[in-house]
């Protein structure tokens, strides 16, 4: 059977199917290798296992820096054209900024400039952090369609600003919970990110009685296919929560996963 490839289109050009006979790629690869080219690495030298993947940390750090530089450049242009009264270019920048915030921007490595460590402590009442939190909640969950997505992004930016500027604020556990909710929402659907922030919500506020553990467990269970982690969190939730309905929910699912009735 022939192999079907698709050439991704430029703007306004439809997809063009390209049919390539089976086996052509392997033949071309064999023909293109110059004499004396090194052979594929011998897996037997590594007990038959492929070599471990190289770290993506440096690349992800560069990506974060590039995103921030791009966004800041657009904001600077926006302010410049507003000052000089160039309404046409001001509108262009506004539309590009809008597009940037609507763009799907996944977190390729949650440990690189994304989820802070579990060791943070919610200790100090900081008025500036409180104000940012109130502003974020004015946007979170509001609106419909595109406006809803933009409001979720606005709330995300404000909440993340709290973690960046005021990591010892007594609101960080609430911030983590709200970020978990945002990343789980249809505006993001980034379930690994959501689960990690739900975990931070109870790690940063010892003795908290929210459903953060349960929500993290459900994400690991339903979306991330990590049964071991889900079982661990269901058990922790049962041990720490005081809400009877949530406890029963966790007990039912734990019994299904472990086969213990």
mmCIF file of N, CA, C and O in Angstrom, residues 89-177:
data_model
loop_
_atom_site.group_PDB
_atom_site.id
_atom_site.type_symbol
_atom_site.label_atom_id
_atom_site.label_comp_id
_atom_site.label_asym_id
_atom_site.label_seq_id
_atom_site.Cartn_x
_atom_site.Cartn_y
_atom_site.Cartn_z
ATOM 1 N N UNK A 89 -1.017 51.740 12.944
ATOM 2 C CA UNK A 89 -0.014 50.811 13.469
ATOM 3 C C UNK A 89 -0.340 50.393 14.907
ATOM 4 O O UNK A 89 -0.049 49.266 15.316
ATOM 5 N N UNK A 90 -0.922 51.301 15.658
ATOM 6 C CA UNK A 90 -1.369 50.965 17.013
ATOM 7 C C UNK A 90 -2.385 49.822 16.962
ATOM 8 O O UNK A 90 -2.323 48.886 17.761
ATOM 9 N N UNK A 91 -3.289 49.893 15.972
ATOM 10 C CA UNK A 91 -4.294 48.839 15.818
ATOM 11 C C UNK A 91 -3.644 47.528 15.383
ATOM 12 O O UNK A 91 -4.021 46.448 15.849
ATOM 13 N N UNK A 92 -2.654 47.617 14.503
ATOM 14 C CA UNK A 92 -1.949 46.402 14.076
ATOM 15 C C UNK A 92 -1.314 45.695 15.276
ATOM 16 O O UNK A 92 -1.416 44.477 15.428
ATOM 17 N N UNK A 93 -0.626 46.487 16.097
ATOM 18 C CA UNK A 93 0.046 45.894 17.254
ATOM 19 C C UNK A 93 -0.977 45.306 18.220
ATOM 20 O O UNK A 93 -0.768 44.228 18.785
ATOM 21 N N UNK A 94 -2.084 46.011 18.396
ATOM 22 C CA UNK A 94 -3.134 45.504 19.285
ATOM 23 C C UNK A 94 -3.626 44.141 18.805
ATOM 24 O O UNK A 94 -3.798 43.209 19.601
ATOM 25 N N UNK A 95 -3.827 44.008 17.503
ATOM 26 C CA UNK A 95 -4.305 42.738 16.952
ATOM 27 C C UNK A 95 -3.242 41.646 17.076
ATOM 28 O O UNK A 95 -3.562 40.479 17.330
ATOM 29 N N UNK A 96 -1.969 42.023 16.907
ATOM 30 C CA UNK A 96 -0.907 41.020 17.041
ATOM 31 C C UNK A 96 -0.768 40.570 18.494
ATOM 32 O O UNK A 96 -0.551 39.384 18.768
ATOM 33 N N UNK A 97 -0.899 41.512 19.423
ATOM 34 C CA UNK A 97 -0.871 41.149 20.841
ATOM 35 C C UNK A 97 -2.031 40.221 21.186
ATOM 36 O O UNK A 97 -1.873 39.246 21.929
ATOM 37 N N UNK A 98 -3.197 40.535 20.638
ATOM 38 C CA UNK A 98 -4.362 39.686 20.862
ATOM 39 C C UNK A 98 -4.089 38.275 20.345
ATOM 40 O O UNK A 98 -4.367 37.278 21.023
ATOM 41 N N UNK A 99 -3.521 38.194 19.146
ATOM 42 C CA UNK A 99 -3.195 36.891 18.580
ATOM 43 C C UNK A 99 -2.176 36.144 19.418
ATOM 44 O O UNK A 99 -2.275 34.923 19.594
ATOM 45 N N UNK A 100 -1.210 36.873 19.964
ATOM 46 C CA UNK A 100 -0.193 36.230 20.800
ATOM 47 C C UNK A 100 -0.819 35.622 22.050
ATOM 48 O O UNK A 100 -0.502 34.500 22.438
ATOM 49 N N UNK A 101 -1.727 36.357 22.671
ATOM 50 C CA UNK A 101 -2.340 35.844 23.897
ATOM 51 C C UNK A 101 -3.317 34.702 23.615
ATOM 52 O O UNK A 101 -3.554 33.864 24.490
ATOM 53 N N UNK A 102 -3.875 34.658 22.413
ATOM 54 C CA UNK A 102 -4.761 33.549 22.055
ATOM 55 C C UNK A 102 -3.983 32.316 21.606
ATOM 56 O O UNK A 102 -4.528 31.215 21.564
ATOM 57 N N UNK A 103 -2.724 32.506 21.276
ATOM 58 C CA UNK A 103 -1.903 31.405 20.783
ATOM 59 C C UNK A 103 -1.688 30.349 21.861
ATOM 60 O O UNK A 103 -1.431 30.672 23.025
ATOM 61 N N UNK A 104 -1.805 29.088 21.476
ATOM 62 C CA UNK A 104 -1.543 27.987 22.407
ATOM 63 C C UNK A 104 -0.051 27.945 22.715
ATOM 64 O O UNK A 104 0.777 27.774 21.824
ATOM 65 N N UNK A 105 0.289 28.113 23.999
ATOM 66 C CA UNK A 105 1.694 28.126 24.412
ATOM 67 C C UNK A 105 1.885 27.085 25.514
ATOM 68 O O UNK A 105 1.742 27.396 26.700
ATOM 69 N N UNK A 106 2.202 25.865 25.146
ATOM 70 C CA UNK A 106 2.346 24.814 26.163
ATOM 71 C C UNK A 106 3.590 25.009 27.015
ATOM 72 O O UNK A 106 4.533 25.705 26.624
ATOM 73 N N UNK A 107 3.570 24.389 28.170
ATOM 74 C CA UNK A 107 4.754 24.365 29.027
ATOM 75 C C UNK A 107 5.505 23.077 28.716
ATOM 76 O O UNK A 107 5.086 21.995 29.102
ATOM 77 N N UNK A 108 6.610 23.188 28.003
ATOM 78 C CA UNK A 108 7.327 21.998 27.558
ATOM 79 C C UNK A 108 8.053 21.297 28.699
ATOM 80 O O UNK A 108 8.308 20.100 28.636
ATOM 81 N N UNK A 109 8.396 22.049 29.732
ATOM 82 C CA UNK A 109 9.054 21.468 30.905
ATOM 83 C C UNK A 109 8.539 22.227 32.124
ATOM 84 O O UNK A 109 8.872 23.396 32.319
ATOM 85 N N UNK A 110 7.731 21.567 32.934
ATOM 86 C CA UNK A 110 7.085 22.238 34.061
ATOM 87 C C UNK A 110 8.079 22.732 35.105
ATOM 88 O O UNK A 110 7.756 23.612 35.908
ATOM 89 N N UNK A 111 9.282 22.181 35.095
ATOM 90 C CA UNK A 111 10.280 22.568 36.086
ATOM 91 C C UNK A 111 11.135 23.750 35.635
ATOM 92 O O UNK A 111 11.995 24.210 36.391
ATOM 93 N N UNK A 112 10.905 24.231 34.426
ATOM 94 C CA UNK A 112 11.690 25.353 33.901
ATOM 95 C C UNK A 112 10.806 26.589 33.829
ATOM 96 O O UNK A 112 9.923 26.690 32.975
ATOM 97 N N UNK A 113 11.006 27.507 34.752
ATOM 98 C CA UNK A 113 10.302 28.791 34.768
ATOM 99 C C UNK A 113 8.784 28.633 34.693
ATOM 100 O O UNK A 113 8.093 29.420 34.036
ATOM 101 N N UNK A 114 8.278 27.599 35.340
ATOM 102 C CA UNK A 114 6.824 27.418 35.340
ATOM 103 C C UNK A 114 6.335 27.154 36.755
ATOM 104 O O UNK A 114 5.958 28.084 37.457
ATOM 105 N N UNK A 115 6.349 25.906 37.183
ATOM 106 C CA UNK A 115 5.794 25.568 38.494
ATOM 107 C C UNK A 115 6.872 25.759 39.563
ATOM 108 O O UNK A 115 7.898 25.077 39.536
ATOM 109 N N UNK A 116 6.651 26.663 40.513
ATOM 110 C CA UNK A 116 7.635 26.856 41.590
ATOM 111 C C UNK A 116 7.745 25.612 42.467
ATOM 112 O O UNK A 116 6.871 24.742 42.448
ATOM 113 N N UNK A 117 8.806 25.523 43.256
ATOM 114 C CA UNK A 117 9.019 24.318 44.076
ATOM 115 C C UNK A 117 7.991 24.172 45.192
ATOM 116 O O UNK A 117 7.367 25.150 45.623
ATOM 117 N N UNK A 118 7.853 22.953 45.672
ATOM 118 C CA UNK A 118 6.880 22.659 46.730
ATOM 119 C C UNK A 118 7.286 23.258 48.070
ATOM 120 O O UNK A 118 6.486 23.273 49.005
ATOM 121 N N UNK A 119 8.505 23.761 48.173
ATOM 122 C CA UNK A 119 9.019 24.267 49.449
ATOM 123 C C UNK A 119 8.575 25.684 49.782
ATOM 124 O O UNK A 119 8.865 26.174 50.877
ATOM 125 N N UNK A 120 7.895 26.368 48.861
ATOM 126 C CA UNK A 120 7.416 27.718 49.175
ATOM 127 C C UNK A 120 6.428 27.660 50.342
ATOM 128 O O UNK A 120 5.739 26.663 50.544
ATOM 129 N N UNK A 121 6.374 28.760 51.095
ATOM 130 C CA UNK A 121 5.470 28.825 52.241
ATOM 131 C C UNK A 121 4.602 30.080 52.148
ATOM 132 O O UNK A 121 5.105 31.176 51.908
ATOM 133 N N UNK A 122 3.315 29.890 52.347
ATOM 134 C CA UNK A 122 2.367 31.009 52.327
ATOM 135 C C UNK A 122 2.353 31.647 53.708
ATOM 136 O O UNK A 122 1.659 31.183 54.610
ATOM 137 N N UNK A 123 3.106 32.732 53.879
ATOM 138 C CA UNK A 123 3.329 33.252 55.229
ATOM 139 C C UNK A 123 2.947 34.716 55.435
ATOM 140 O O UNK A 123 2.504 35.096 56.516
ATOM 141 N N UNK A 124 3.129 35.569 54.422
ATOM 142 C CA UNK A 124 3.063 37.013 54.648
ATOM 143 C C UNK A 124 1.875 37.627 53.914
ATOM 144 O O UNK A 124 1.646 37.341 52.737
ATOM 145 N N UNK A 125 1.135 38.465 54.619
ATOM 146 C CA UNK A 125 0.050 39.214 53.987
ATOM 147 C C UNK A 125 0.658 40.402 53.241
ATOM 148 O O UNK A 125 1.202 41.321 53.853
ATOM 149 N N UNK A 126 0.576 40.375 51.905
ATOM 150 C CA UNK A 126 1.183 41.411 51.073
ATOM 151 C C UNK A 126 0.070 42.114 50.298
ATOM 152 O O UNK A 126 -0.550 41.507 49.410
ATOM 153 N N UNK A 127 -0.216 43.378 50.607
ATOM 154 C CA UNK A 127 -1.324 44.079 49.946
ATOM 155 C C UNK A 127 -1.238 44.072 48.422
ATOM 156 O O UNK A 127 -2.262 43.913 47.745
ATOM 157 N N UNK A 128 -0.045 44.237 47.866
ATOM 158 C CA UNK A 128 0.088 44.254 46.402
ATOM 159 C C UNK A 128 -0.310 42.904 45.802
ATOM 160 O O UNK A 128 -0.940 42.843 44.737
ATOM 161 N N UNK A 129 0.048 41.822 46.482
ATOM 162 C CA UNK A 129 -0.340 40.487 46.010
ATOM 163 C C UNK A 129 -1.849 40.307 46.114
ATOM 164 O O UNK A 129 -2.483 39.718 45.222
ATOM 165 N N UNK A 130 -2.428 40.819 47.191
ATOM 166 C CA UNK A 130 -3.880 40.726 47.359
ATOM 167 C C UNK A 130 -4.607 41.455 46.236
ATOM 168 O O UNK A 130 -5.627 40.981 45.717
ATOM 169 N N UNK A 131 -4.069 42.620 45.854
ATOM 170 C CA UNK A 131 -4.695 43.406 44.791
ATOM 171 C C UNK A 131 -4.616 42.677 43.454
ATOM 172 O O UNK A 131 -5.577 42.659 42.676
ATOM 173 N N UNK A 132 -3.474 42.066 43.182
ATOM 174 C CA UNK A 132 -3.338 41.289 41.949
ATOM 175 C C UNK A 132 -4.315 40.114 41.937
ATOM 176 O O UNK A 132 -4.914 39.799 40.904
ATOM 177 N N UNK A 133 -4.478 39.477 43.086
ATOM 178 C CA UNK A 133 -5.393 38.339 43.169
ATOM 179 C C UNK A 133 -6.833 38.792 42.903
ATOM 180 O O UNK A 133 -7.573 38.138 42.156
ATOM 181 N N UNK A 134 -7.221 39.914 43.502
ATOM 182 C CA UNK A 134 -8.579 40.426 43.267
ATOM 183 C C UNK A 134 -8.787 40.767 41.793
ATOM 184 O O UNK A 134 -9.847 40.473 41.216
ATOM 185 N N UNK A 135 -7.769 41.368 41.182
ATOM 186 C CA UNK A 135 -7.881 41.718 39.764
ATOM 187 C C UNK A 135 -8.015 40.461 38.903
ATOM 188 O O UNK A 135 -8.806 40.423 37.950
ATOM 189 N N UNK A 136 -7.246 39.430 39.232
ATOM 190 C CA UNK A 136 -7.320 38.176 38.471
ATOM 191 C C UNK A 136 -8.707 37.563 38.553
ATOM 192 O O UNK A 136 -9.253 37.075 37.549
ATOM 193 N N UNK A 137 -9.295 37.602 39.733
ATOM 194 C CA UNK A 137 -10.606 36.987 39.910
ATOM 195 C C UNK A 137 -11.714 37.782 39.222
ATOM 196 O O UNK A 137 -12.802 37.250 38.977
ATOM 197 N N UNK A 138 -11.438 39.045 38.899
ATOM 198 C CA UNK A 138 -12.400 39.827 38.120
ATOM 199 C C UNK A 138 -12.498 39.304 36.685
ATOM 200 O O UNK A 138 -13.521 39.459 36.025
ATOM 201 N N UNK A 139 -11.415 38.704 36.212
ATOM 202 C CA UNK A 139 -11.387 38.167 34.848
ATOM 203 C C UNK A 139 -11.738 36.682 34.787
ATOM 204 O O UNK A 139 -12.389 36.234 33.840
ATOM 205 N N UNK A 140 -11.296 35.925 35.771
ATOM 206 C CA UNK A 140 -11.360 34.464 35.690
ATOM 207 C C UNK A 140 -12.791 33.960 35.489
ATOM 208 O O UNK A 140 -13.703 34.296 36.237
ATOM 209 N N UNK A 141 -12.947 33.151 34.446
ATOM 210 C CA UNK A 141 -14.226 32.506 34.182
ATOM 211 C C UNK A 141 -15.286 33.391 33.566
ATOM 212 O O UNK A 141 -16.414 32.935 33.350
ATOM 213 N N UNK A 142 -14.945 34.629 33.245
ATOM 214 C CA UNK A 142 -15.944 35.566 32.730
ATOM 215 C C UNK A 142 -15.960 35.571 31.198
ATOM 216 O O UNK A 142 -14.941 35.356 30.551
ATOM 217 N N UNK A 143 -17.134 35.842 30.634
ATOM 218 C CA UNK A 143 -17.258 36.017 29.196
ATOM 219 C C UNK A 143 -17.591 34.738 28.449
ATOM 220 O O UNK A 143 -17.726 33.655 29.038
ATOM 221 N N UNK A 144 -17.702 34.883 27.122
ATOM 222 C CA UNK A 144 -18.050 33.763 26.251
ATOM 223 C C UNK A 144 -17.123 33.769 25.038
ATOM 224 O O UNK A 144 -16.618 34.815 24.633
ATOM 225 N N UNK A 145 -16.925 32.593 24.463
ATOM 226 C CA UNK A 145 -16.139 32.484 23.242
ATOM 227 C C UNK A 145 -14.732 33.015 23.412
ATOM 228 O O UNK A 145 -14.035 32.718 24.390
ATOM 229 N N UNK A 146 -14.315 33.844 22.455
ATOM 230 C CA UNK A 146 -12.968 34.401 22.479
ATOM 231 C C UNK A 146 -12.727 35.247 23.720
ATOM 232 O O UNK A 146 -11.637 35.227 24.299
ATOM 233 N N UNK A 147 -13.743 35.980 24.141
ATOM 234 C CA UNK A 147 -13.587 36.832 25.322
ATOM 235 C C UNK A 147 -13.323 35.993 26.570
ATOM 236 O O UNK A 147 -12.533 36.381 27.439
ATOM 237 N N UNK A 148 -13.962 34.834 26.661
ATOM 238 C CA UNK A 148 -13.708 33.937 27.793
ATOM 239 C C UNK A 148 -12.248 33.485 27.798
ATOM 240 O O UNK A 148 -11.580 33.507 28.840
ATOM 241 N N UNK A 149 -11.748 33.083 26.638
ATOM 242 C CA UNK A 149 -10.357 32.629 26.552
ATOM 243 C C UNK A 149 -9.401 33.750 26.936
ATOM 244 O O UNK A 149 -8.454 33.555 27.707
ATOM 245 N N UNK A 150 -9.657 34.953 26.420
ATOM 246 C CA UNK A 150 -8.798 36.086 26.755
ATOM 247 C C UNK A 150 -8.844 36.393 28.250
ATOM 248 O O UNK A 150 -7.817 36.706 28.860
ATOM 249 N N UNK A 151 -10.013 36.306 28.844
ATOM 250 C CA UNK A 151 -10.118 36.581 30.277
ATOM 251 C C UNK A 151 -9.387 35.533 31.107
ATOM 252 O O UNK A 151 -8.790 35.856 32.145
ATOM 253 N N UNK A 152 -9.427 34.289 30.666
ATOM 254 C CA UNK A 152 -8.660 33.257 31.367
ATOM 255 C C UNK A 152 -7.159 33.545 31.258
ATOM 256 O O UNK A 152 -6.405 33.359 32.220
ATOM 257 N N UNK A 153 -6.727 33.996 30.090
ATOM 258 C CA UNK A 153 -5.309 34.336 29.917
ATOM 259 C C UNK A 153 -4.934 35.550 30.771
ATOM 260 O O UNK A 153 -3.847 35.612 31.339
ATOM 261 N N UNK A 154 -5.837 36.532 30.834
ATOM 262 C CA UNK A 154 -5.565 37.706 31.676
ATOM 263 C C UNK A 154 -5.428 37.299 33.139
ATOM 264 O O UNK A 154 -4.527 37.755 33.845
ATOM 265 N N UNK A 155 -6.342 36.446 33.582
ATOM 266 C CA UNK A 155 -6.275 35.977 34.967
ATOM 267 C C UNK A 155 -4.982 35.205 35.209
ATOM 268 O O UNK A 155 -4.329 35.368 36.255
ATOM 269 N N UNK A 156 -4.601 34.367 34.246
ATOM 270 C CA UNK A 156 -3.362 33.597 34.384
ATOM 271 C C UNK A 156 -2.160 34.525 34.556
ATOM 272 O O UNK A 156 -1.307 34.310 35.436
ATOM 273 N N UNK A 157 -2.071 35.558 33.730
ATOM 274 C CA UNK A 157 -0.934 36.481 33.792
ATOM 275 C C UNK A 157 -0.846 37.145 35.162
ATOM 276 O O UNK A 157 0.232 37.245 35.765
ATOM 277 N N UNK A 158 -1.979 37.591 35.681
ATOM 278 C CA UNK A 158 -1.987 38.267 36.980
ATOM 279 C C UNK A 158 -1.629 37.309 38.115
ATOM 280 O O UNK A 158 -0.880 37.664 39.036
ATOM 281 N N UNK A 159 -2.145 36.091 38.054
ATOM 282 C CA UNK A 159 -1.844 35.112 39.098
ATOM 283 C C UNK A 159 -0.372 34.707 39.073
ATOM 284 O O UNK A 159 0.271 34.575 40.127
ATOM 285 N N UNK A 160 0.161 34.534 37.880
ATOM 286 C CA UNK A 160 1.576 34.166 37.779
ATOM 287 C C UNK A 160 2.474 35.305 38.254
ATOM 288 O O UNK A 160 3.572 35.070 38.772
ATOM 289 N N UNK A 161 2.010 36.527 38.088
ATOM 290 C CA UNK A 161 2.783 37.673 38.573
ATOM 291 C C UNK A 161 2.935 37.620 40.097
ATOM 292 O O UNK A 161 3.979 37.999 40.640
ATOM 293 N N UNK A 162 1.915 37.135 40.779
ATOM 294 C CA UNK A 162 2.006 36.987 42.237
ATOM 295 C C UNK A 162 3.120 36.008 42.596
ATOM 296 O O UNK A 162 3.944 36.271 43.484
ATOM 297 N N UNK A 163 3.154 34.870 41.915
ATOM 298 C CA UNK A 163 4.174 33.866 42.221
ATOM 299 C C UNK A 163 5.574 34.377 41.902
ATOM 300 O O UNK A 163 6.540 34.031 42.594
ATOM 301 N N UNK A 164 5.691 35.187 40.858
ATOM 302 C CA UNK A 164 7.002 35.701 40.470
ATOM 303 C C UNK A 164 7.490 36.794 41.419
ATOM 304 O O UNK A 164 8.660 36.817 41.803
ATOM 305 N N UNK A 165 6.584 37.693 41.812
ATOM 306 C CA UNK A 165 6.997 38.856 42.608
ATOM 307 C C UNK A 165 6.875 38.636 44.116
ATOM 308 O O UNK A 165 7.641 39.216 44.888
ATOM 309 N N UNK A 166 5.907 37.822 44.526
ATOM 310 C CA UNK A 166 5.622 37.680 45.954
ATOM 311 C C UNK A 166 5.505 36.200 46.337
ATOM 312 O O UNK A 166 4.441 35.737 46.757
ATOM 313 N N UNK A 167 6.583 35.434 46.195
ATOM 314 C CA UNK A 167 6.501 33.984 46.444
ATOM 315 C C UNK A 167 6.239 33.607 47.899
ATOM 316 O O UNK A 167 5.939 32.441 48.167
ATOM 317 N N UNK A 168 6.335 34.569 48.825
ATOM 318 C CA UNK A 168 6.024 34.268 50.228
ATOM 319 C C UNK A 168 4.667 34.820 50.647
ATOM 320 O O UNK A 168 4.328 34.830 51.836
ATOM 321 N N UNK A 169 3.880 35.273 49.686
ATOM 322 C CA UNK A 169 2.544 35.786 49.993
ATOM 323 C C UNK A 169 1.670 34.690 50.586
ATOM 324 O O UNK A 169 1.763 33.516 50.201
ATOM 325 N N UNK A 170 0.801 35.088 51.506
ATOM 326 C CA UNK A 170 -0.101 34.090 52.086
ATOM 327 C C UNK A 170 -1.227 33.703 51.127
ATOM 328 O O UNK A 170 -2.101 32.908 51.481
ATOM 329 N N UNK A 171 -1.187 34.224 49.905
ATOM 330 C CA UNK A 171 -2.200 33.881 48.898
ATOM 331 C C UNK A 171 -1.695 32.850 47.889
ATOM 332 O O UNK A 171 -2.441 32.465 46.983
ATOM 333 N N UNK A 172 -0.450 32.391 48.011
ATOM 334 C CA UNK A 172 0.101 31.550 46.939
ATOM 335 C C UNK A 172 -0.626 30.212 46.805
ATOM 336 O O UNK A 172 -0.727 29.672 45.701
ATOM 337 N N UNK A 173 -1.140 29.670 47.907
ATOM 338 C CA UNK A 173 -1.885 28.411 47.792
ATOM 339 C C UNK A 173 -3.180 28.629 47.013
ATOM 340 O O UNK A 173 -3.563 27.809 46.169
ATOM 341 N N UNK A 174 -3.849 29.754 47.281
ATOM 342 C CA UNK A 174 -5.055 30.094 46.515
ATOM 343 C C UNK A 174 -4.706 30.337 45.050
ATOM 344 O O UNK A 174 -5.456 29.944 44.148
ATOM 345 N N UNK A 175 -3.577 31.001 44.827
ATOM 346 C CA UNK A 175 -3.123 31.253 43.457
ATOM 347 C C UNK A 175 -2.904 29.931 42.724
ATOM 348 O O UNK A 175 -3.332 29.757 41.576
ATOM 349 N N UNK A 176 -2.230 28.992 43.383
ATOM 350 C CA UNK A 176 -1.964 27.699 42.755
ATOM 351 C C UNK A 176 -3.266 26.981 42.411
ATOM 352 O O UNK A 176 -3.397 26.388 41.334
ATOM 353 N N UNK A 177 -4.229 27.035 43.312
ATOM 354 C CA UNK A 177 -5.516 26.373 43.050
ATOM 355 C C UNK A 177 -6.205 27.006 41.839
ATOM 356 O O UNK A 177 -6.716 26.297 40.961
#
